[in-house]
PDB file of C-alpha atoms and ligand atoms in Angstrom:
ATOM      1  CA  UNK A 236    -172.328 -12.363  96.523  1.00 96.00           C
ATOM      2  CA  UNK A 237    -168.561 -12.460  96.856  1.00 98.00           C
ATOM      3  CA  UNK A 238    -167.151  -9.665  99.047  1.00 98.00           C
ATOM      4  CA  UNK A 239    -163.729  -8.407  97.938  1.00 98.00           C
ATOM      5  CA  UNK A 240    -161.601  -7.338 100.909  1.00 98.00           C
ATOM      6  CA  UNK A 241    -159.901  -3.955 101.188  1.00 98.00           C
ATOM      7  CA  UNK A 242    -156.278  -3.691 102.369  1.00 98.00           C
ATOM      8  CA  UNK A 243    -157.582  -2.579 105.795  1.00 98.00           C
ATOM      9  CA  UNK A 244    -159.849  -5.617 106.069  1.00 98.00           C
ATOM     10  CA  UNK A 245    -157.039  -7.917 104.976  1.00 99.00           C
ATOM     11  CA  UNK A 246    -154.772  -6.466 107.681  1.00 98.00           C
ATOM     12  CA  UNK A 247    -157.394  -7.264 110.350  1.00 99.00           C
ATOM     13  CA  UNK A 248    -157.896 -10.784 108.977  1.00 99.00           C
ATOM     14  CA  UNK A 249    -154.143 -11.318 109.012  1.00 99.00           C
ATOM     15  CA  UNK A 250    -154.042 -10.484 112.705  1.00 99.00           C
ATOM     16  CA  UNK A 251    -156.844 -13.029 113.310  1.00 99.00           C
ATOM     17  CA  UNK A 252    -154.829 -15.483 111.217  1.00 99.00           C
ATOM     18  CA  UNK A 253    -151.668 -14.843 113.208  1.00 99.00           C
ATOM     19  CA  UNK A 254    -153.527 -15.799 116.382  1.00 99.00           C
ATOM     20  CA  UNK A 255    -154.938 -18.932 114.721  1.00 99.00           C
ATOM     21  CA  UNK A 256    -151.344 -19.876 113.887  1.00 99.00           C
ATOM     22  CA  UNK A 257    -150.275 -19.183 117.457  1.00 98.00           C
ATOM     23  CA  UNK A 258    -153.016 -21.538 118.710  1.00 99.00           C
ATOM     24  CA  UNK A 259    -151.728 -24.298 116.421  1.00 98.00           C
ATOM     25  CA  UNK A 260    -148.163 -23.735 117.569  1.00 98.00           C
ATOM     26  CA  UNK A 261    -149.302 -23.978 121.183  1.00 98.00           C
ATOM     27  CA  UNK A 262    -151.324 -27.146 120.537  1.00 98.00           C
ATOM     28  CA  UNK A 263    -148.447 -28.743 118.647  1.00 98.00           C
ATOM     29  CA  UNK A 264    -146.439 -28.530 121.870  1.00 97.00           C
ATOM     30  CA  UNK A 265    -149.219 -29.394 124.323  1.00 98.00           C
ATOM     31  CA  UNK A 266    -151.356 -32.109 122.741  1.00 98.00           C
ATOM     32  CA  UNK A 267    -150.762 -35.491 124.362  1.00 97.00           C
ATOM     33  CA  UNK A 268    -152.473 -38.708 125.432  1.00 98.00           C
ATOM     34  CA  UNK A 269    -154.692 -38.325 128.499  1.00 98.00           C
ATOM     35  CA  UNK A 270    -155.967 -34.860 127.638  1.00 98.00           C
ATOM     36  CA  UNK A 271    -159.687 -34.440 127.041  1.00 99.00           C
ATOM     37  CA  UNK A 272    -161.009 -32.680 123.981  1.00 99.00           C
ATOM     38  CA  UNK A 273    -162.321 -30.051 126.416  1.00 99.00           C
ATOM     39  CA  UNK A 274    -158.718 -29.428 127.570  1.00 99.00           C
ATOM     40  CA  UNK A 275    -157.912 -28.612 123.933  1.00 99.00           C
ATOM     41  CA  UNK A 276    -160.879 -26.253 123.780  1.00 99.00           C
ATOM     42  CA  UNK A 277    -159.623 -24.476 126.913  1.00 99.00           C
ATOM     43  CA  UNK A 278    -156.182 -23.901 125.342  1.00 99.00           C
ATOM     44  CA  UNK A 279    -157.795 -22.564 122.154  1.00 99.00           C
ATOM     45  CA  UNK A 280    -160.055 -20.188 124.055  1.00 99.00           C
ATOM     46  CA  UNK A 281    -157.352 -18.905 126.393  1.00 98.00           C
ATOM     47  CA  UNK A 282    -154.840 -18.315 123.594  1.00 98.00           C
ATOM     48  CA  UNK A 283    -157.381 -16.363 121.546  1.00 99.00           C
ATOM     49  CA  UNK A 284    -158.612 -14.225 124.457  1.00 99.00           C
ATOM     50  CA  UNK A 285    -155.027 -13.520 125.587  1.00 98.00           C
ATOM     51  CA  UNK A 286    -154.362 -12.174 122.085  1.00 98.00           C
ATOM     52  CA  UNK A 287    -157.338  -9.822 121.679  1.00 98.00           C
ATOM     53  CA  UNK A 288    -159.308 -12.287 119.574  1.00 99.00           C
ATOM     54  CA  UNK A 289    -162.739 -13.810 120.112  1.00 98.00           C
ATOM     55  CA  UNK A 290    -163.335 -17.517 119.450  1.00 99.00           C
ATOM     56  CA  UNK A 291    -165.976 -17.014 116.751  1.00 99.00           C
ATOM     57  CA  UNK A 292    -167.346 -20.560 116.794  1.00 99.00           C
ATOM     58  CA  UNK A 293    -168.742 -20.117 120.302  1.00 98.00           C
ATOM     59  CA  UNK A 294    -172.397 -19.189 119.923  1.00 98.00           C
ATOM     60  CA  UNK A 295    -172.384 -19.588 116.149  1.00 98.00           C
ATOM     61  CA  UNK A 296    -175.820 -21.177 115.596  1.00 98.00           C
ATOM     62  CA  UNK A 297    -175.572 -21.920 119.337  1.00 98.00           C
ATOM     63  CA  UNK A 298    -172.401 -23.997 118.935  1.00 98.00           C
ATOM     64  CA  UNK A 299    -171.300 -24.484 122.578  1.00 98.00           C
ATOM     65  CA  UNK A 300    -167.477 -24.336 122.391  1.00 99.00           C
ATOM     66  CA  UNK A 301    -164.449 -22.403 121.114  1.00 99.00           C
ATOM     67  CA  UNK A 302    -163.147 -25.193 118.873  1.00 99.00           C
ATOM     68  CA  UNK A 303    -164.371 -28.189 116.930  1.00 99.00           C
ATOM     69  CA  UNK A 304    -162.302 -31.173 118.095  1.00 99.00           C
ATOM     70  CA  UNK A 305    -162.904 -34.269 116.007  1.00 99.00           C
ATOM     71  CA  UNK A 306    -161.246 -37.609 116.833  1.00 99.00           C
ATOM     72  CA  UNK A 307    -160.635 -40.483 114.349  1.00 99.00           C
ATOM     73  CA  UNK A 308    -164.003 -41.315 112.720  1.00 99.00           C
ATOM     74  CA  UNK A 309    -165.385 -37.862 113.584  1.00 99.00           C
ATOM     75  CA  UNK A 310    -164.982 -35.821 110.408  1.00 99.00           C
ATOM     76  CA  UNK A 311    -165.955 -32.351 111.679  1.00 99.00           C
ATOM     77  CA  UNK A 312    -167.820 -30.383 114.374  1.00 99.00           C
ATOM     78  CA  UNK A 313    -166.841 -32.601 117.300  1.00 99.00           C
ATOM     79  CA  UNK A 314    -168.068 -30.868 120.463  1.00 99.00           C
ATOM     80  CA  UNK A 315    -165.291 -30.769 123.076  1.00 99.00           C
ATOM     81  CA  UNK A 316    -166.060 -32.858 126.137  1.00 98.00           C
ATOM     82  CA  UNK A 317    -164.319 -33.727 129.391  1.00 98.00           C
ATOM     83  CA  UNK A 318    -165.423 -37.306 128.710  1.00 98.00           C
ATOM     84  CA  UNK A 319    -163.587 -37.645 125.385  1.00 98.00           C
ATOM     85  CA  UNK A 320    -160.011 -38.536 126.308  1.00 98.00           C
ATOM     86  CA  UNK A 321    -157.447 -38.625 123.532  1.00 98.00           C
ATOM     87  CA  UNK A 322    -155.069 -41.550 123.471  1.00 98.00           C
ATOM     88  CA  UNK A 323    -151.857 -42.561 121.766  1.00 98.00           C
ATOM     89  CA  UNK A 324    -152.544 -43.406 118.123  1.00 98.00           C
ATOM     90  CA  UNK A 325    -155.544 -41.076 117.723  1.00 99.00           C
ATOM     91  CA  UNK A 326    -155.815 -38.460 115.006  1.00 99.00           C
ATOM     92  CA  UNK A 327    -157.455 -35.304 116.305  1.00 99.00           C
ATOM     93  CA  UNK A 328    -158.590 -32.464 114.109  1.00 99.00           C
ATOM     94  CA  UNK A 329    -158.883 -29.034 115.664  1.00 99.00           C
ATOM     95  CA  UNK A 330    -160.906 -26.555 113.605  1.00 99.00           C
ATOM     96  CA  UNK A 331    -160.921 -22.965 114.890  1.00 99.00           C
ATOM     97  CA  UNK A 332    -162.035 -19.467 113.916  1.00 99.00           C
ATOM     98  CA  UNK A 333    -160.570 -16.323 115.489  1.00 99.00           C
ATOM     99  CA  UNK A 334    -162.226 -12.945 115.149  1.00 99.00           C
ATOM    100  CA  UNK A 335    -160.105  -9.796 115.484  1.00 99.00           C
ATOM    101  CA  UNK A 336    -162.124  -6.544 115.570  1.00 98.00           C
ATOM    102  CA  UNK A 337    -164.879  -8.364 113.698  1.00 98.00           C
ATOM    103  CA  UNK A 338    -162.693  -9.937 110.996  1.00 99.00           C
ATOM    104  CA  UNK A 339    -162.125 -13.658 110.907  1.00 98.00           C
ATOM    105  CA  UNK A 340    -159.671 -16.366 109.997  1.00 99.00           C
ATOM    106  CA  UNK A 341    -160.546 -20.073 109.950  1.00 99.00           C
ATOM    107  CA  UNK A 342    -158.256 -23.096 109.830  1.00 99.00           C
ATOM    108  CA  UNK A 343    -157.917 -26.725 110.855  1.00 99.00           C
ATOM    109  CA  UNK A 344    -155.096 -29.141 111.625  1.00 99.00           C
ATOM    110  CA  UNK A 345    -155.284 -32.881 112.200  1.00 99.00           C
ATOM    111  CA  UNK A 346    -152.799 -33.825 114.938  1.00 98.00           C
ATOM    112  CA  UNK A 347    -151.237 -37.258 115.296  1.00 98.00           C
ATOM    113  CA  UNK A 348    -151.153 -38.217 118.979  1.00 98.00           C
ATOM    114  CA  UNK A 349    -147.944 -40.036 119.798  1.00 98.00           C
ATOM    115  CA  UNK A 350    -147.158 -42.891 117.466  1.00 98.00           C
ATOM    116  CA  UNK A 351    -150.012 -43.529 115.027  1.00 98.00           C
ATOM    117  CA  UNK A 352    -150.723 -46.374 112.582  1.00 98.00           C
ATOM    118  CA  UNK A 353    -149.544 -46.280 108.983  1.00 98.00           C
ATOM    119  CA  UNK A 354    -153.231 -45.958 108.010  1.00 98.00           C
ATOM    120  CA  UNK A 355    -153.680 -42.856 110.159  1.00 98.00           C
ATOM    121  CA  UNK A 356    -150.377 -41.380 109.051  1.00 98.00           C
ATOM    122  CA  UNK A 357    -151.346 -41.692 105.398  1.00 98.00           C
ATOM    123  CA  UNK A 358    -154.820 -40.124 105.548  1.00 99.00           C
ATOM    124  CA  UNK A 359    -153.470 -37.132 107.493  1.00 99.00           C
ATOM    125  CA  UNK A 360    -150.689 -36.657 104.949  1.00 99.00           C
ATOM    126  CA  UNK A 361    -152.915 -36.998 101.867  1.00 99.00           C
ATOM    127  CA  UNK A 362    -155.512 -34.580 103.295  1.00 99.00           C
ATOM    128  CA  UNK A 363    -152.862 -31.909 103.836  1.00 99.00           C
ATOM    129  CA  UNK A 364    -151.332 -32.562 100.422  1.00 99.00           C
ATOM    130  CA  UNK A 365    -154.763 -32.149  98.814  1.00 99.00           C
ATOM    131  CA  UNK A 366    -154.902 -28.622 100.224  1.00 99.00           C
ATOM    132  CA  UNK A 367    -151.462 -27.731  98.842  1.00 98.00           C
ATOM    133  CA  UNK A 368    -152.248 -29.275  95.458  1.00 98.00           C
ATOM    134  CA  UNK A 369    -155.434 -27.212  95.159  1.00 98.00           C
ATOM    135  CA  UNK A 370    -153.592 -24.113  96.387  1.00 98.00           C
ATOM    136  CA  UNK A 371    -151.466 -24.162  93.223  1.00 98.00           C
ATOM    137  CA  UNK A 372    -154.627 -23.273  91.296  1.00 98.00           C
ATOM    138  CA  UNK A 373    -155.396 -20.150  93.347  1.00 98.00           C
ATOM    139  CA  UNK A 374    -154.659 -17.553  90.673  1.00 98.00           C
ATOM    140  CA  UNK A 375    -156.579 -14.556  89.386  1.00 98.00           C
ATOM    141  CA  UNK A 376    -158.701 -15.709  86.443  1.00 98.00           C
ATOM    142  CA  UNK A 377    -158.919 -19.367  87.455  1.00 98.00           C
ATOM    143  CA  UNK A 378    -162.248 -20.728  88.700  1.00 98.00           C
ATOM    144  CA  UNK A 379    -163.365 -22.001  92.108  1.00 98.00           C
ATOM    145  CA  UNK A 380    -164.227 -25.276  90.355  1.00 98.00           C
ATOM    146  CA  UNK A 381    -160.523 -25.723  89.575  1.00 99.00           C
ATOM    147  CA  UNK A 382    -159.829 -25.908  93.312  1.00 99.00           C
ATOM    148  CA  UNK A 383    -162.741 -28.287  93.930  1.00 99.00           C
ATOM    149  CA  UNK A 384    -161.753 -30.542  91.065  1.00 99.00           C
ATOM    150  CA  UNK A 385    -158.136 -30.773  92.163  1.00 98.00           C
ATOM    151  CA  UNK A 386    -159.032 -31.669  95.767  1.00 99.00           C
ATOM    152  CA  UNK A 387    -161.336 -34.443  94.564  1.00 99.00           C
ATOM    153  CA  UNK A 388    -158.891 -35.742  91.987  1.00 98.00           C
ATOM    154  CA  UNK A 389    -155.974 -35.848  94.441  1.00 99.00           C
ATOM    155  CA  UNK A 390    -157.971 -37.464  97.264  1.00 99.00           C
ATOM    156  CA  UNK A 391    -159.663 -40.084  95.064  1.00 99.00           C
ATOM    157  CA  UNK A 392    -156.450 -40.977  93.250  1.00 98.00           C
ATOM    158  CA  UNK A 393    -155.082 -41.878  96.685  1.00 99.00           C
ATOM    159  CA  UNK A 394    -158.020 -44.215  97.306  1.00 98.00           C
ATOM    160  CA  UNK A 395    -160.038 -41.975  99.658  1.00 99.00           C
ATOM    161  CA  UNK A 396    -163.287 -40.051  99.352  1.00 99.00           C
ATOM    162  CA  UNK A 397    -164.290 -36.420  99.826  1.00 99.00           C
ATOM    163  CA  UNK A 398    -167.479 -35.454 101.607  1.00 98.00           C
ATOM    164  CA  UNK A 399    -170.344 -34.105  99.528  1.00 98.00           C
ATOM    165  CA  UNK A 400    -172.148 -32.884 102.646  1.00 98.00           C
ATOM    166  CA  UNK A 401    -169.860 -29.986 103.744  1.00 98.00           C
ATOM    167  CA  UNK A 402    -167.783 -27.427 101.845  1.00 98.00           C
ATOM    168  CA  UNK A 403    -165.161 -24.723 102.079  1.00 98.00           C
ATOM    169  CA  UNK A 404    -166.243 -21.101 101.805  1.00 98.00           C
ATOM    170  CA  UNK A 405    -165.361 -17.446 101.601  1.00 98.00           C
ATOM    171  CA  UNK A 406    -164.717 -15.565 104.868  1.00 99.00           C
ATOM    172  CA  UNK A 407    -164.469 -11.991 106.156  1.00 98.00           C
ATOM    173  CA  UNK A 408    -166.682 -10.225 108.680  1.00 98.00           C
ATOM    174  CA  UNK A 409    -168.816 -13.376 108.471  1.00 98.00           C
ATOM    175  CA  UNK A 410    -167.470 -16.877 109.053  1.00 98.00           C
ATOM    176  CA  UNK A 411    -169.189 -18.196 105.957  1.00 98.00           C
ATOM    177  CA  UNK A 412    -169.401 -16.049 102.842  1.00 98.00           C
ATOM    178  CA  UNK A 413    -169.595 -16.760  99.122  1.00 98.00           C
ATOM    179  CA  UNK A 414    -168.142 -18.459  97.238  1.00 98.00           C
ATOM    180  CA  UNK A 415    -168.970 -21.993  98.331  1.00 98.00           C
ATOM    181  CA  UNK A 416    -165.892 -24.175  97.749  1.00 98.00           C
ATOM    182  CA  UNK A 417    -166.866 -27.849  97.454  1.00 98.00           C
ATOM    183  CA  UNK A 418    -164.223 -30.564  97.715  1.00 98.00           C
ATOM    184  CA  UNK A 419    -165.563 -32.031  94.468  1.00 98.00           C
ATOM    185  CA  UNK A 420    -166.510 -30.605  91.095  1.00 98.00           C
ATOM    186  CA  UNK A 421    -165.564 -29.684  87.584  1.00 98.00           C
ATOM    187  CA  UNK A 422    -162.618 -27.587  86.518  1.00 98.00           C
ATOM    188  CA  UNK A 423    -163.552 -24.338  84.775  1.00 98.00           C
ATOM    189  CA  UNK A 424    -166.875 -23.971  86.640  1.00 98.00           C
ATOM    190  CA  UNK A 425    -168.012 -21.655  89.424  1.00 97.00           C
ATOM    191  CA  UNK A 426    -166.985 -18.112  90.305  1.00 97.00           C
ATOM    192  CA  UNK A 427    -163.847 -16.589  88.857  1.00 98.00           C
ATOM    193  CA  UNK A 428    -161.008 -16.062  91.312  1.00 98.00           C
ATOM    194  CA  UNK A 429    -160.366 -12.341  91.898  1.00 98.00           C
ATOM    195  CA  UNK A 430    -157.817 -10.291  93.790  1.00 98.00           C
ATOM    196  CA  UNK A 431    -158.929  -9.580  97.384  1.00 98.00           C
ATOM    197  CA  UNK A 432    -161.006 -12.732  97.800  1.00 98.00           C
ATOM    198  CA  UNK A 433    -160.535 -14.572 101.103  1.00 99.00           C
ATOM    199  CA  UNK A 434    -160.997 -18.309 100.691  1.00 99.00           C
ATOM    200  CA  UNK A 435    -161.199 -21.186 103.172  1.00 99.00           C
ATOM    201  CA  UNK A 436    -160.022 -24.266 101.320  1.00 99.00           C
ATOM    202  CA  UNK A 437    -160.659 -27.320 103.460  1.00 98.00           C
ATOM    203  CA  UNK A 438    -160.322 -30.899 102.269  1.00 99.00           C
ATOM    204  CA  UNK A 439    -162.511 -33.167 104.463  1.00 99.00           C
ATOM    205  CA  UNK A 440    -161.462 -36.710 103.678  1.00 99.00           C
ATOM    206  CA  UNK A 441    -162.906 -40.146 104.438  1.00 99.00           C
ATOM    207  CA  UNK A 442    -160.893 -43.329 104.396  1.00 98.00           C
ATOM    208  CA  UNK A 443    -163.956 -45.407 103.495  1.00 98.00           C
ATOM    209  CA  UNK A 444    -167.313 -44.498 102.006  1.00 98.00           C
ATOM    210  CA  UNK A 445    -168.178 -40.831 101.562  1.00 98.00           C
ATOM    211  CA  UNK A 446    -171.340 -40.997 103.661  1.00 98.00           C
ATOM    212  CA  UNK A 447    -171.594 -39.130 106.968  1.00 98.00           C
ATOM    213  CA  UNK A 448    -174.075 -39.005 109.836  1.00 98.00           C
ATOM    214  CA  UNK A 449    -174.790 -36.364 112.460  1.00 98.00           C
ATOM    215  CA  UNK A 450    -175.095 -37.420 116.114  1.00 98.00           C
ATOM    216  CA  UNK A 451    -178.044 -36.509 118.319  1.00 98.00           C
ATOM    217  CA  UNK A 452    -176.088 -33.544 119.709  1.00 98.00           C
ATOM    218  CA  UNK A 453    -176.941 -31.889 116.389  1.00 98.00           C
ATOM    219  CA  UNK A 454    -173.273 -31.204 115.537  1.00 98.00           C
ATOM    220  CA  UNK A 455    -170.851 -34.117 115.618  1.00 98.00           C
ATOM    221  CA  UNK A 456    -170.338 -35.441 112.075  1.00 99.00           C
ATOM    222  CA  UNK A 457    -168.934 -38.962 111.759  1.00 99.00           C
ATOM    223  CA  UNK A 458    -168.140 -41.301 108.921  1.00 99.00           C
ATOM    224  CA  UNK A 459    -171.097 -43.662 108.547  1.00 98.00           C
ATOM    225  CA  UNK A 460    -168.848 -46.692 108.215  1.00 98.00           C
ATOM    226  CA  UNK A 461    -166.749 -45.811 111.276  1.00 98.00           C
ATOM    227  CA  UNK A 462    -163.535 -45.548 109.258  1.00 99.00           C
ATOM    228  CA  UNK A 463    -160.948 -42.800 109.732  1.00 99.00           C
ATOM    229  CA  UNK A 464    -161.349 -39.200 108.577  1.00 99.00           C
ATOM    230  CA  UNK A 465    -159.086 -36.147 108.361  1.00 99.00           C
ATOM    231  CA  UNK A 466    -159.444 -32.402 107.782  1.00 99.00           C
ATOM    232  CA  UNK A 467    -156.984 -29.653 106.859  1.00 99.00           C
ATOM    233  CA  UNK A 468    -157.825 -26.006 106.230  1.00 99.00           C
ATOM    234  CA  UNK A 469    -156.280 -22.573 105.829  1.00 99.00           C
ATOM    235  CA  UNK A 470    -157.623 -19.111 105.078  1.00 99.00           C
ATOM    236  CA  UNK A 471    -156.018 -17.848 101.869  1.00 99.00           C
ATOM    237  CA  UNK A 472    -156.042 -14.304 100.453  1.00 99.00           C
ATOM    238  CA  UNK A 473    -155.912 -13.910  96.663  1.00 98.00           C
ATOM    239  CA  UNK A 474    -153.128 -11.481  95.720  1.00 98.00           C
ATOM    240  CA  UNK A 475    -151.821  -9.961  92.507  1.00 97.00           C
ATOM    241  CA  UNK A 476    -149.111 -12.604  92.268  1.00 96.00           C
ATOM    242  CA  UNK A 477    -151.144 -15.569  93.535  1.00 97.00           C
ATOM    243  CA  UNK A 478    -152.081 -16.088  97.161  1.00 98.00           C
ATOM    244  CA  UNK A 479    -151.109 -15.578 100.757  1.00 98.00           C
ATOM    245  CA  UNK A 480    -151.897 -18.135 103.483  1.00 98.00           C
ATOM    246  CA  UNK A 481    -152.744 -16.180 106.647  1.00 98.00           C
ATOM    247  CA  UNK A 482    -153.295 -19.003 109.170  1.00 99.00           C
ATOM    248  CA  UNK A 483    -149.909 -20.738 109.379  1.00 98.00           C
ATOM    249  CA  UNK A 484    -147.298 -19.929 112.008  1.00 98.00           C
ATOM    250  CA  UNK A 485    -143.763 -19.077 111.023  1.00 97.00           C
ATOM    251  CA  UNK A 486    -141.748 -22.214 110.528  1.00 97.00           C
ATOM    252  CA  UNK A 487    -144.848 -24.439 110.305  1.00 98.00           C
ATOM    253  CA  UNK A 488    -144.466 -27.350 107.903  1.00 91.00           C
TER     254      UNK A 488
HETATM  255  N1  MF3 B 201    -164.741 -23.732 111.342  1.00 64.89           N
HETATM  256  C1  MF3 B 201    -165.787 -24.447 110.618  1.00 64.89           C
HETATM  257  C2  MF3 B 201    -165.580 -24.220 109.146  1.00 64.89           C
HETATM  258  O1  MF3 B 201    -164.574 -24.614 108.653  1.00 64.89           O
HETATM  259  C3  MF3 B 201    -167.147 -24.069 111.107  1.00 64.89           C
HETATM  260  C4  MF3 B 201    -167.412 -24.614 112.439  1.00 64.89           C
HETATM  261  S1  MF3 B 201    -169.059 -24.570 112.794  1.00 64.89           S
HETATM  262  C5  MF3 B 201    -169.099 -23.819 114.314  1.00 64.89           C
HETATM  263  O2  MF3 B 201    -166.345 -23.641 108.452  1.00 64.89           O
HETATM  264  F1  MF3 B 201    -170.331 -23.812 114.704  1.00 64.89           F
HETATM  265  F2  MF3 B 201    -168.341 -24.456 115.121  1.00 64.89           F
HETATM  266  F3  MF3 B 201    -168.685 -22.597 114.202  1.00 64.89           F
HETATM  267 CO1   CO B 202    -164.037 -23.359 107.252  1.00 64.89          CO
END
């Protein structure tokens, strides 16, 4: 069941989204070779708590940290660790959810650490572009399948694959609500897009084969073939005139 958000709920989600944006702005400045993925988690947690938000991932199905930090061939749900040190040339996705008075915003960025290869550069760019391509279809009366189809079409036409194993989703007072938003599918199918929906659109892209595997920690999702992966996500509110992205900071590209 899709839950349409009231103006009051949207205002609370926007505050959560503002803090998500602030975290990204902070990380943009601070991320560098030699840091551990746990150092990134610490920055995420401190920034959220300093801004009256709770890191909603911590404790979600017993997830042990405040951020998912996924390096190179890790697609999603990388558990931060003091033993995972990021180095020049890595691509590091940081997926976070802030909760403000019980209302949430969820987003992900893939950071390029120092100078990265052409290969890495390109998958990060295409993954972000896939989000913005699909965003053009967020309009009252369109279908969720339009978004899914466009992500798949854009990613595959650039020679990459989308995961079939994980999806985008609605969001609100729960991190994951209806509708499910796959990164693949048919235009014209699925729920109709309505005013007041809050959608997490999140292309999860693999350079090689689409297959993933989960490590023994029960969380970390990697590409099966060990090739690169990237992830980009924003929380988007459906408005009368189209959409509003609530998880970008002012001036963010
Ligand atoms: N933020 C992720 C998403 O995009 C969910 C992370 S799972 C958690 O849906 F356990 F870390 F919360
Ligand atoms: Co999400």
